[in-house]
XYZ file of C-alpha atoms in Angstrom:
582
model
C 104.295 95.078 119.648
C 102.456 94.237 116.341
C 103.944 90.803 114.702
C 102.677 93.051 111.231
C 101.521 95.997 109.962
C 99.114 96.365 107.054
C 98.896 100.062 106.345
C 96.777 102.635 104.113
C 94.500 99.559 102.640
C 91.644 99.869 101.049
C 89.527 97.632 103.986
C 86.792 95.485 102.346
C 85.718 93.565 105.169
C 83.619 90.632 104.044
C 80.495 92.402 105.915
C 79.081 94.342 103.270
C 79.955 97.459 104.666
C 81.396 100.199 102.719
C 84.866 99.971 102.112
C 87.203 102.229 103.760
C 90.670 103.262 103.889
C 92.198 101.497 107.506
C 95.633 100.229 109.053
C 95.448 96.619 110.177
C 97.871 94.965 112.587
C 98.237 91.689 113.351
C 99.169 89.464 116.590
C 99.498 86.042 117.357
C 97.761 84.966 113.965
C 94.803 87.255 114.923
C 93.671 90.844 113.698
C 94.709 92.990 116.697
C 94.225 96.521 115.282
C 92.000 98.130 112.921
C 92.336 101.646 112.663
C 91.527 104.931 110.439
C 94.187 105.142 107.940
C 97.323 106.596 109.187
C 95.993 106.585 112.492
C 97.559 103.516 113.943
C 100.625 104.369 116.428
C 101.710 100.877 117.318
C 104.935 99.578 116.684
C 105.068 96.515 114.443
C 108.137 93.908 113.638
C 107.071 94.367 110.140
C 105.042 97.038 108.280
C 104.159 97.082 104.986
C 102.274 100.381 102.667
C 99.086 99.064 101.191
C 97.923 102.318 99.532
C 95.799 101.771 96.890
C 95.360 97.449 97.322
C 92.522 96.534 98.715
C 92.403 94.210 102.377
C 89.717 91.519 102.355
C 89.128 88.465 104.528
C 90.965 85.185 103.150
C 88.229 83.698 100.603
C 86.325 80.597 101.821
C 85.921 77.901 99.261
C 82.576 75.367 100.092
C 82.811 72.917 97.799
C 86.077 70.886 96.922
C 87.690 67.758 96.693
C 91.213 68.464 98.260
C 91.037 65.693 100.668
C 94.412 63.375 98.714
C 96.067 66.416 97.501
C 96.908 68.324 100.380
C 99.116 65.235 101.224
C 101.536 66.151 98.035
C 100.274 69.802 97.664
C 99.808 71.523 101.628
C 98.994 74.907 99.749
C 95.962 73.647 97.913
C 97.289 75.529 94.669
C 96.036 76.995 92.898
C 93.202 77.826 95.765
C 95.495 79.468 97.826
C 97.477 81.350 95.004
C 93.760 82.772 94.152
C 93.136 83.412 97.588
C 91.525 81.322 99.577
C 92.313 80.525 102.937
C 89.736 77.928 104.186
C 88.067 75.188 101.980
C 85.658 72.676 102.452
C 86.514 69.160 101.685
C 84.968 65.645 102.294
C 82.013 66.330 99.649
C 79.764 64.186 97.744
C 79.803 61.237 100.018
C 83.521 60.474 98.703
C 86.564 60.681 101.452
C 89.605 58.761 102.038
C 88.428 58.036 105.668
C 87.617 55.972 107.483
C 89.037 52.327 106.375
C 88.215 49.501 108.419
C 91.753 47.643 109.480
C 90.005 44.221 108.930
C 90.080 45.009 105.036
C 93.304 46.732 103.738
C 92.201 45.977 99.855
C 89.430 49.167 100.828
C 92.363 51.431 100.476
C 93.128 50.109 96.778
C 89.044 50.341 95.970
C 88.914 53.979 97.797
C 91.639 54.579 95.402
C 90.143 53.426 92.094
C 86.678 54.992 93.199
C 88.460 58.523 93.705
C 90.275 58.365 90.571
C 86.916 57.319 88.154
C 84.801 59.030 89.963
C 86.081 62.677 91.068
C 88.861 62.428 88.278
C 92.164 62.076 90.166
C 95.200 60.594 89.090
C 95.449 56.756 90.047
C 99.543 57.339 90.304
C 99.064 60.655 92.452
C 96.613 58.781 94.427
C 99.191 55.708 95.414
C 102.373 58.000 95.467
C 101.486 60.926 96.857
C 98.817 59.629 99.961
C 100.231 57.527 102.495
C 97.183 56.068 103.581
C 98.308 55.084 107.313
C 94.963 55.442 109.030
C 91.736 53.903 110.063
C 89.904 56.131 111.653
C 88.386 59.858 110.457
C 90.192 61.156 113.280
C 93.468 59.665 112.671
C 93.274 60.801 109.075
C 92.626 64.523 110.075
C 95.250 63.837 112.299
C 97.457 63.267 109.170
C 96.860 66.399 107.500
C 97.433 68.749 111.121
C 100.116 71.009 111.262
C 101.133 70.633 107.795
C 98.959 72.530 105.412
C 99.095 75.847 104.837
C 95.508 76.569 104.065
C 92.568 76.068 106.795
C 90.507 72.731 106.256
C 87.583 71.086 107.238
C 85.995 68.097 105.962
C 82.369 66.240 105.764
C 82.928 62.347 105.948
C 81.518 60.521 102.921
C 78.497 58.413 103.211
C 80.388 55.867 100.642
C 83.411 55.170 103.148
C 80.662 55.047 105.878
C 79.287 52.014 104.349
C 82.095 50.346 102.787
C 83.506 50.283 106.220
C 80.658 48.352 108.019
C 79.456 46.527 104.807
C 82.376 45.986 102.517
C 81.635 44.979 99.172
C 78.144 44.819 99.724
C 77.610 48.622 100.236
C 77.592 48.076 96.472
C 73.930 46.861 95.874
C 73.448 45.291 99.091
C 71.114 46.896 102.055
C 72.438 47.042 105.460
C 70.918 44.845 108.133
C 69.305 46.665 111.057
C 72.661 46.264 113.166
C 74.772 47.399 110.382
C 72.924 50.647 110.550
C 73.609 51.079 113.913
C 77.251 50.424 113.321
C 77.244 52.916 110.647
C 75.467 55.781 112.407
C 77.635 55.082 115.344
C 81.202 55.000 112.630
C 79.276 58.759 111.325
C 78.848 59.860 115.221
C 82.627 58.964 116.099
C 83.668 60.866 113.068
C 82.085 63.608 114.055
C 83.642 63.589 117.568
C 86.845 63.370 116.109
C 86.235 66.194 114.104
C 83.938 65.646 110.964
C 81.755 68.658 109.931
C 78.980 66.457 109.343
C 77.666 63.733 106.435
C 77.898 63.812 102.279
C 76.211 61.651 100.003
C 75.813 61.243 97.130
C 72.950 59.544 94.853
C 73.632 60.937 91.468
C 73.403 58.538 88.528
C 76.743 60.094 86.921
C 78.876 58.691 90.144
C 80.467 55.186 89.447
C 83.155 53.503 91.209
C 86.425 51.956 89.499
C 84.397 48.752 88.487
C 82.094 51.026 86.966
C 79.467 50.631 89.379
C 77.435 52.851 91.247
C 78.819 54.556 94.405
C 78.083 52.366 98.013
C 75.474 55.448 98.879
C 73.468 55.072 95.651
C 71.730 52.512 97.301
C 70.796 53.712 100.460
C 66.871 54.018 101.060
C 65.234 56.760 102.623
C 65.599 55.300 106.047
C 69.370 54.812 106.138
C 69.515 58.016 104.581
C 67.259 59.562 107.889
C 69.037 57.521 110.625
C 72.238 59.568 109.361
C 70.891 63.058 109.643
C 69.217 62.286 112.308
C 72.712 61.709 113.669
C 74.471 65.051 112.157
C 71.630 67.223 114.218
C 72.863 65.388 117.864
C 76.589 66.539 117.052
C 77.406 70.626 117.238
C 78.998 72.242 114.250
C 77.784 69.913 111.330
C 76.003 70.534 108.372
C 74.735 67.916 105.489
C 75.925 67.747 101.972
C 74.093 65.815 99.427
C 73.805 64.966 95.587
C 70.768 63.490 93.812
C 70.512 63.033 89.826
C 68.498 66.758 89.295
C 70.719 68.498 90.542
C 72.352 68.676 87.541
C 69.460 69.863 85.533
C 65.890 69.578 87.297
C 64.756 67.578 90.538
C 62.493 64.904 90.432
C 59.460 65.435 93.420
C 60.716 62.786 95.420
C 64.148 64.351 95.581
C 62.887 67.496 96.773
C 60.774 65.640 99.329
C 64.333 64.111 100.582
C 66.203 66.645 100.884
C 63.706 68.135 102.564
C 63.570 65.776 105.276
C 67.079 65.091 105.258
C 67.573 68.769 106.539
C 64.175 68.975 108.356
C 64.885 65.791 110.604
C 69.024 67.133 110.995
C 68.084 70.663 112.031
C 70.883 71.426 110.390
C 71.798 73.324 106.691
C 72.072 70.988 103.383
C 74.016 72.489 100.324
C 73.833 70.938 97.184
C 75.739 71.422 93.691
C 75.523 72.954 91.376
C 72.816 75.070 89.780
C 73.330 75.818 86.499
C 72.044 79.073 85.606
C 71.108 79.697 81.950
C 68.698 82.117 80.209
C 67.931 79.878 77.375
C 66.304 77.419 80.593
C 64.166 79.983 82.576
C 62.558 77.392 84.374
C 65.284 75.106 85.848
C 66.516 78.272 88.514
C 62.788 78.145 90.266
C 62.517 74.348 90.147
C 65.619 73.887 91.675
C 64.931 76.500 94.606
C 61.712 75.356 95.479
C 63.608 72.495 97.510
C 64.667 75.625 99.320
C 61.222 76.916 100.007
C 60.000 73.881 101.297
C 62.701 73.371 103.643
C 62.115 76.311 105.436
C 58.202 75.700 105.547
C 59.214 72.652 106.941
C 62.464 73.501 109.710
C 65.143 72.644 107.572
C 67.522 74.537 105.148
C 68.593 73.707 101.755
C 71.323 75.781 99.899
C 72.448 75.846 96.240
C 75.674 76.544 95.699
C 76.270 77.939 92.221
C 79.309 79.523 90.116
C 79.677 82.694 89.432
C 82.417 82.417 86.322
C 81.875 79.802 82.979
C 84.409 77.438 84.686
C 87.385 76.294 81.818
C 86.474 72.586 81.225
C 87.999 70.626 78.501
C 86.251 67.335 76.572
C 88.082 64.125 75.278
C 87.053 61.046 73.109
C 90.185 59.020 74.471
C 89.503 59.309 78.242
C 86.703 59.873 80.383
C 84.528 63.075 80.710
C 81.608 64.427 81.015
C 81.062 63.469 77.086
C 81.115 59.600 79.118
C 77.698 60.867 81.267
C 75.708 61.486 77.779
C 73.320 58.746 77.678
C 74.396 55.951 75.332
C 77.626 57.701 74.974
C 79.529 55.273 77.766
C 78.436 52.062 75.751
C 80.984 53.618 72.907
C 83.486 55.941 75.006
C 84.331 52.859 77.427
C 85.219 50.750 74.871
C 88.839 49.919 74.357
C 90.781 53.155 72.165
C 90.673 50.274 69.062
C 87.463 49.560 68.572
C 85.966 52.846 69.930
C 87.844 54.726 66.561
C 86.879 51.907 64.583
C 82.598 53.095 66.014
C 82.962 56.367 65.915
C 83.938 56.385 62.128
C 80.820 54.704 61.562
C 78.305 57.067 60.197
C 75.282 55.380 61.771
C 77.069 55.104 65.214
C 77.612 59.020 65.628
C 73.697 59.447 64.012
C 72.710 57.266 67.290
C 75.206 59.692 69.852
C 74.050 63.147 68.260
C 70.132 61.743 68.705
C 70.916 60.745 72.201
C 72.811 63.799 73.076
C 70.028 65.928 71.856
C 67.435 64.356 73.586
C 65.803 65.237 76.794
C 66.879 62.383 78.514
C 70.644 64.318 78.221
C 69.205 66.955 80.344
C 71.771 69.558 81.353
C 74.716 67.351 78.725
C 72.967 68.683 75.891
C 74.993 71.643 76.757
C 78.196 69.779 75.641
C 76.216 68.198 72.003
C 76.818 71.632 70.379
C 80.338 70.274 68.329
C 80.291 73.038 65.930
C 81.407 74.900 68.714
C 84.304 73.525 70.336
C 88.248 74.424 69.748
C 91.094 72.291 69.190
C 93.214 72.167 72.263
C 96.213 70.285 72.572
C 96.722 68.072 69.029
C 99.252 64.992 69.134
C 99.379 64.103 65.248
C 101.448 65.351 62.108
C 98.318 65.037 60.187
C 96.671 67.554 62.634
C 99.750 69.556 62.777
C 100.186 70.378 59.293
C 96.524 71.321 58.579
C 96.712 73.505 61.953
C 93.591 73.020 63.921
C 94.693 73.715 67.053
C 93.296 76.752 68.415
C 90.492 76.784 65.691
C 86.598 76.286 66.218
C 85.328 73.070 64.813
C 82.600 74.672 62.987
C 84.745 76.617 60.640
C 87.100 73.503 60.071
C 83.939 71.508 59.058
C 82.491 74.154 56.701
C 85.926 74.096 54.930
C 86.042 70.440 54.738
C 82.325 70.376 54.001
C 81.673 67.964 57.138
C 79.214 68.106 59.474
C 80.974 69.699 62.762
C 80.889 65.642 65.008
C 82.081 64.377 62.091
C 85.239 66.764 61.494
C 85.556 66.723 65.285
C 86.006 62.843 65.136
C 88.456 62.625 62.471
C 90.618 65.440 63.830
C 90.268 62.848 67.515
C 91.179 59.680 65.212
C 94.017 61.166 63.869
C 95.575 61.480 67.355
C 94.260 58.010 68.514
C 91.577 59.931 70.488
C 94.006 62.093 72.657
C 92.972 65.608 70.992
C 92.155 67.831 73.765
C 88.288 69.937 73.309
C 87.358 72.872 74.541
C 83.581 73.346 74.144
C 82.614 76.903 74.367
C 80.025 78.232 76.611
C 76.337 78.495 75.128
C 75.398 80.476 78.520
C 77.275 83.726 77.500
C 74.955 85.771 77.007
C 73.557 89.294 78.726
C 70.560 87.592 79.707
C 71.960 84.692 81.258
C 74.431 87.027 83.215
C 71.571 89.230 84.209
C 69.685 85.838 85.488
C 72.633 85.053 87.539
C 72.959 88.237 89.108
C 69.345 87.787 90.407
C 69.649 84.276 91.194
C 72.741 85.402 93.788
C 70.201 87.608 95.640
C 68.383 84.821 96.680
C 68.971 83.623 100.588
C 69.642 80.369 99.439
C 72.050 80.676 96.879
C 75.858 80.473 97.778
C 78.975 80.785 95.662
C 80.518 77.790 95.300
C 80.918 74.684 93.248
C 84.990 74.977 91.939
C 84.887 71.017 92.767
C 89.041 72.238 93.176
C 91.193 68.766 93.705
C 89.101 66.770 91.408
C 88.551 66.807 87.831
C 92.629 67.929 87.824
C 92.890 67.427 83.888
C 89.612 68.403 83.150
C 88.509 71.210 84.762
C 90.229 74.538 86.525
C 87.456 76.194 88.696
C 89.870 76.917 91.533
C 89.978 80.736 90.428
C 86.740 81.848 90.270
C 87.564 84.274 93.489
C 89.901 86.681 91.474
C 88.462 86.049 88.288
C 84.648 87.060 89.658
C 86.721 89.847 91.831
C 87.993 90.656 88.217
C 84.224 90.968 86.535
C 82.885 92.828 89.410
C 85.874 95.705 89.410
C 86.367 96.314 85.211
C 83.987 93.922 83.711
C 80.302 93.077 83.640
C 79.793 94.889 87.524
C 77.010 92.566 88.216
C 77.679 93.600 92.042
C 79.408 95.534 94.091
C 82.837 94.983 95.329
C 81.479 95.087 99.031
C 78.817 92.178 97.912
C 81.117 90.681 95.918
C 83.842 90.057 98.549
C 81.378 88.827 101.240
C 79.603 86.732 98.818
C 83.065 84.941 99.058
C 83.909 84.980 102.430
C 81.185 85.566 105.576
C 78.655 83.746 103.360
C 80.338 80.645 103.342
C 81.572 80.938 106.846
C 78.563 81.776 108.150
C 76.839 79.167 106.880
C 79.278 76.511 108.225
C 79.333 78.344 111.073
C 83.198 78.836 111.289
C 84.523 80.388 114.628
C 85.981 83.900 113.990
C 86.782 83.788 110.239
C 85.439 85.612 107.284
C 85.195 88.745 108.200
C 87.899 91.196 109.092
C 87.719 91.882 112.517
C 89.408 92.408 115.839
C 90.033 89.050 117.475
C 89.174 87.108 114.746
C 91.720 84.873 112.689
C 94.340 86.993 110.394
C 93.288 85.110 107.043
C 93.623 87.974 104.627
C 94.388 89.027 101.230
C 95.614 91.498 99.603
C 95.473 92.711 95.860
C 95.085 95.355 93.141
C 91.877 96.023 92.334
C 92.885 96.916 89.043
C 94.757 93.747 88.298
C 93.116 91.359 90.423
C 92.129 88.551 87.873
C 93.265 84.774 86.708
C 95.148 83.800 84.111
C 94.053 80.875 81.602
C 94.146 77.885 82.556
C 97.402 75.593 81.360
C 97.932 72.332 81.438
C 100.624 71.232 83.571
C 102.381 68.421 84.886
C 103.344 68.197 88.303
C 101.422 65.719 90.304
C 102.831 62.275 91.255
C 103.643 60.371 89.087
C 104.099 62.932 86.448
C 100.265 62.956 85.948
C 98.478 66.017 84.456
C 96.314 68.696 85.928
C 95.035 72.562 84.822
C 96.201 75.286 86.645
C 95.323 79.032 86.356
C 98.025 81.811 87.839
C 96.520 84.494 89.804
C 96.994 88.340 88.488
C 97.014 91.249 90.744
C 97.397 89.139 94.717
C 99.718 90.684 96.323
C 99.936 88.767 99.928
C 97.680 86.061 101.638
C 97.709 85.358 105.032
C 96.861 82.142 107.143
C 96.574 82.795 110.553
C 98.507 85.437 110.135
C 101.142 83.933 108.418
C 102.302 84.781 104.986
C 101.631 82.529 102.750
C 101.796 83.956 99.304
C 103.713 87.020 98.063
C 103.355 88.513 94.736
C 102.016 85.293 93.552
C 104.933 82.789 94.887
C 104.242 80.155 97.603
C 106.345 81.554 100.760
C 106.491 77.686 102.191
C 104.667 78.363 105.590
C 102.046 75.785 106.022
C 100.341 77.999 108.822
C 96.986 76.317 107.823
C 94.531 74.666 110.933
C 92.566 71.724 110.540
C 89.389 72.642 111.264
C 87.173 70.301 113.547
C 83.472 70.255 113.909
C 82.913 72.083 117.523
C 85.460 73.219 118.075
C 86.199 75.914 114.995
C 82.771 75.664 114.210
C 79.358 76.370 115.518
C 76.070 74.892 115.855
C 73.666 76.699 113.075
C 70.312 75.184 113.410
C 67.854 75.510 111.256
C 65.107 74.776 113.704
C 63.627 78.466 114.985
């Protein structure tokens, strides 16, 4: 007998093939049945009509950050709401694990590091993470059999050195036997379950003291010895950040991550590539790092988004305004005296020049002020003239302001909480038409939602039902075949995951379900749930019907069913080798 029957569905199966109408039965958390509609005789304890949803594998999420949430939050919301069954964590070269028990102060700097640098809540982080462990293995061991979505997780280059160097992995080089120590700490990790190494050496990552991340100062050879360790371990990939990634890469960077994959035999993804019409040049730059890779046995991947993810802007804490150069040395100041520069006329000449300059590179997205809206406004003054919801530009032609100047006084009057929305500049057909292209390409993945960081700033958890959403009764850049297994055996088969993404018999139950005439997500709110009472965006999904994790339902007509059916996936074990080496 059938633990569940999915019946009459519209079968999408993450392949690419046609879709087609099919029953779909379910045992022991696998997919035991897949038959012609109506044809399926079986008895099930459960059956339910699908006729007219569609049936597609459980969305696979590459890049996020959900390594401290899960701990308060075991359904990854609002990934799994949208959903996705199976997400990638441990990017960047930033995870919680391992800490060395010689140090316990690491935990507190881990902390601090997590909440400057991938935007969590400081209070979530200390409440809500019990931070019991030492090892990478003891911290997956944590997280097992309570989370509801399927998780594996890269271990972070930074916790790799801070472990064997303490506080001089910040700006200090390790000694020939501490790089033994740390490629031995990355091999153990790996064994215990680690799908391979992230790093990170991007100049917009700083720790709590404001410094840069432990792996911004690894050399080329430390950065070797560790891939050269992630290609002797089955199952792993590399993950890696340099500074052009957000806009252009340097020659030298391209020449690493070359040989980073090269020398690793294994696949490096990288994010994200920023795909603009207005920038024509930036998409074949940044894939000729894939090119070369091949040419020289390696792989390199771009992962890239395929929605304008809802990001917000503030004067009073930090953001990505913080990353313009010259804007930290007046955004870090204390709230006082940074109101008391930005009033100065001369002061926001100096950040407008700087923000328009090439050195801004891909930031000169966010210098276009005339163009934000008022969010969220604290103030009376702001309240009676009723900005909130209105573009800067018009409030500064009827004050006769230019638009950073309105912007700033409508910030001062709050004390620099006003919350920004800067609207999109990339909105146009022929950017939309570039990225349509761009996703063609064998090295370009979806992915990017950086979900679990960024919580107040940022909400790119939904871009699965919101690109669903274009494909079926928007823009229709693709196919709803494409479009589903752009989100699902893509992913997975780049990470090599054992017997998911795809919808077929014997292979994990980690489905969906929705309307493909609703299937879409909401805007994205801010809420306040975390702990600690701290903030983060969230988006509600429209149209998901059921998701299923391991067969186990996990979401029904949008509400969390509190089943944390989710595996921890380990390196090896749930996932194969995928060499890049022919």
């Amino acid at each position: 007998m059938l633990d569940h029957l999915i019946k009459g569905a519209t079968l999408v199966d993450g392949t690419g093939a046609a879709a087609r109408g099919a029953d779909v039965g379910i045992k022991d958390g696998k997919v035991a049945v897949i038959a012609e509609a109506g044809r399926c005789e079986e008895s099930a304890v459960s059956v339910e009509d699908a006729t007219g949803l569609v049936l597609a594998p459980g969305f696979v999420d590459p890049h996020t950050h959900y390594d401290a949430q899960l701990f308060w939050d075991p359904f990854a919301t609002p990934s799994l709401d949208h959903g996705v069954t199976t997400v990638a964590g441990g990017n960047c070269g930033f995870t919680l694990a391992p800490l060395n028990p010689a140090r316990p102060d690491d935990a507190d700097y881990t902390r601090r590091m997590m909440a400057k640098v991938e935007g969590m809540a400081l209070a979530a982080l200390e409440e809500g993470v019990p931070w019991g462990w030492s090892s990478f293995g003891e911290y997956l061991g944590a997280l097992e059999g309570r989370i509801a979505v399927n998780a594996g997780f890269m271990v972070g280059h930074c916790a790799l050195r801070r472990y064997v160097m303490g506080p001089d992995a910040v700006g200090g080089q390790p000694t020939a036997g501490q790089l033994d120590a740390m490629t031995a700490l990355l091999k153990q990790a790996m064994a215990e379950g680690a799908w391979g190494l992230s790093t990170t050496q991007s100049a917009t990552h700083s720790d709590g003291d404001g410094k840069p991340v432990a792996s911004r100062h690894a050399k080329r050879e430390e950065m070797l010895a560790l891939c050269r360790a992630v290609g002797e371990a089955p199952g792993t990939q590399i993950e890696a950040i340099v500074a052009g990634c957000l806009d252009k890469f340097a020659d030298e960077e391209i020449d690493l991550l070359v040989e980073m994959s090269a020398v690793a035999g294994r696949p490096l993804n990288w994010n994200v590539l920023t795909i603009d019409a207005a920038v024509p040049d930036r998409v074949p730059r940044q894939l000729l790092a894939s090119e070369r890779a091949r040419a020289a046995g390696g792989r390199i991947v771009a992962l890239t988004m395929p929605i304008l993810t809802p990001m917000n802007m503030s004067l009073g804490t930090f953001c990505a305004l913080n990353l313009i150069p010259g804007w930290g040395d007046v955004l870090n100041l204390p709230v006082p005296e940074r109101i008391a520069q930005l009033q100065r006329p001369e002061v926001r000449a100096e950040m407008l020049r700087r923000a328009d300059s090439p050195e801004a590179g891909v930031f000169r997205r966010l210098a276009d002020f005339g163009r934000y809206v008022i969010g969220d406004t604290y103030s009376d003054a702001n309240a009676n003239a009723g900005v909130s919801g209105r573009v800067v530009r018009d409030i500064a032609a009827e004050r006769g302001q230019d638009p950073f100047s309105t912007l700033v006084e409508i910030c001062v009057n709050d004390g620099l909480r006003t919350v920004l929305w800067p609207m999109p500049r990339d909105n146009d057909p022929n950017s939309w038409e570039l990225r349509r292209a761009t996703w063609q390409h064998e090295d370009v993945m979806l992915g990017g939602s950086d979900a679990g960081a960024h919580l107040d700033r940022m909400c790119g958890a939904p871009y699965t039902t919101r690109f669903l959403g274009d494909c079926l009764r928007r823009r229709q850049l693709v196919p709803l075949e494409q479009a589903v297994k752009m989100l699902t055996s893509d992913p997975a088969e780049l990470f090599g995951l054992r017997g998911r993404g795809a919808v077929a018999l014997g292979n994990f139950a980690d489905l969906v379900l929705f309307d493909p005439e609703r299937i879409d997500a909401g805007p994205a709110t801010l809420v306040h749930d975390l702990p600690g009472d701290s903030p983060r965006l969230d988006s509600r999904p429209e149209g998901v019907v059921a998701v299923r994790v391991n067969g186990v339902e996990t979401v029904r007509e949008t509400k969390l069913t509190g089943a944390v059916p989710g595996t921890v996936l380990r390196s090896g074990r749930d996932t194969r080798t995928v060499s890049t080496r022919r």
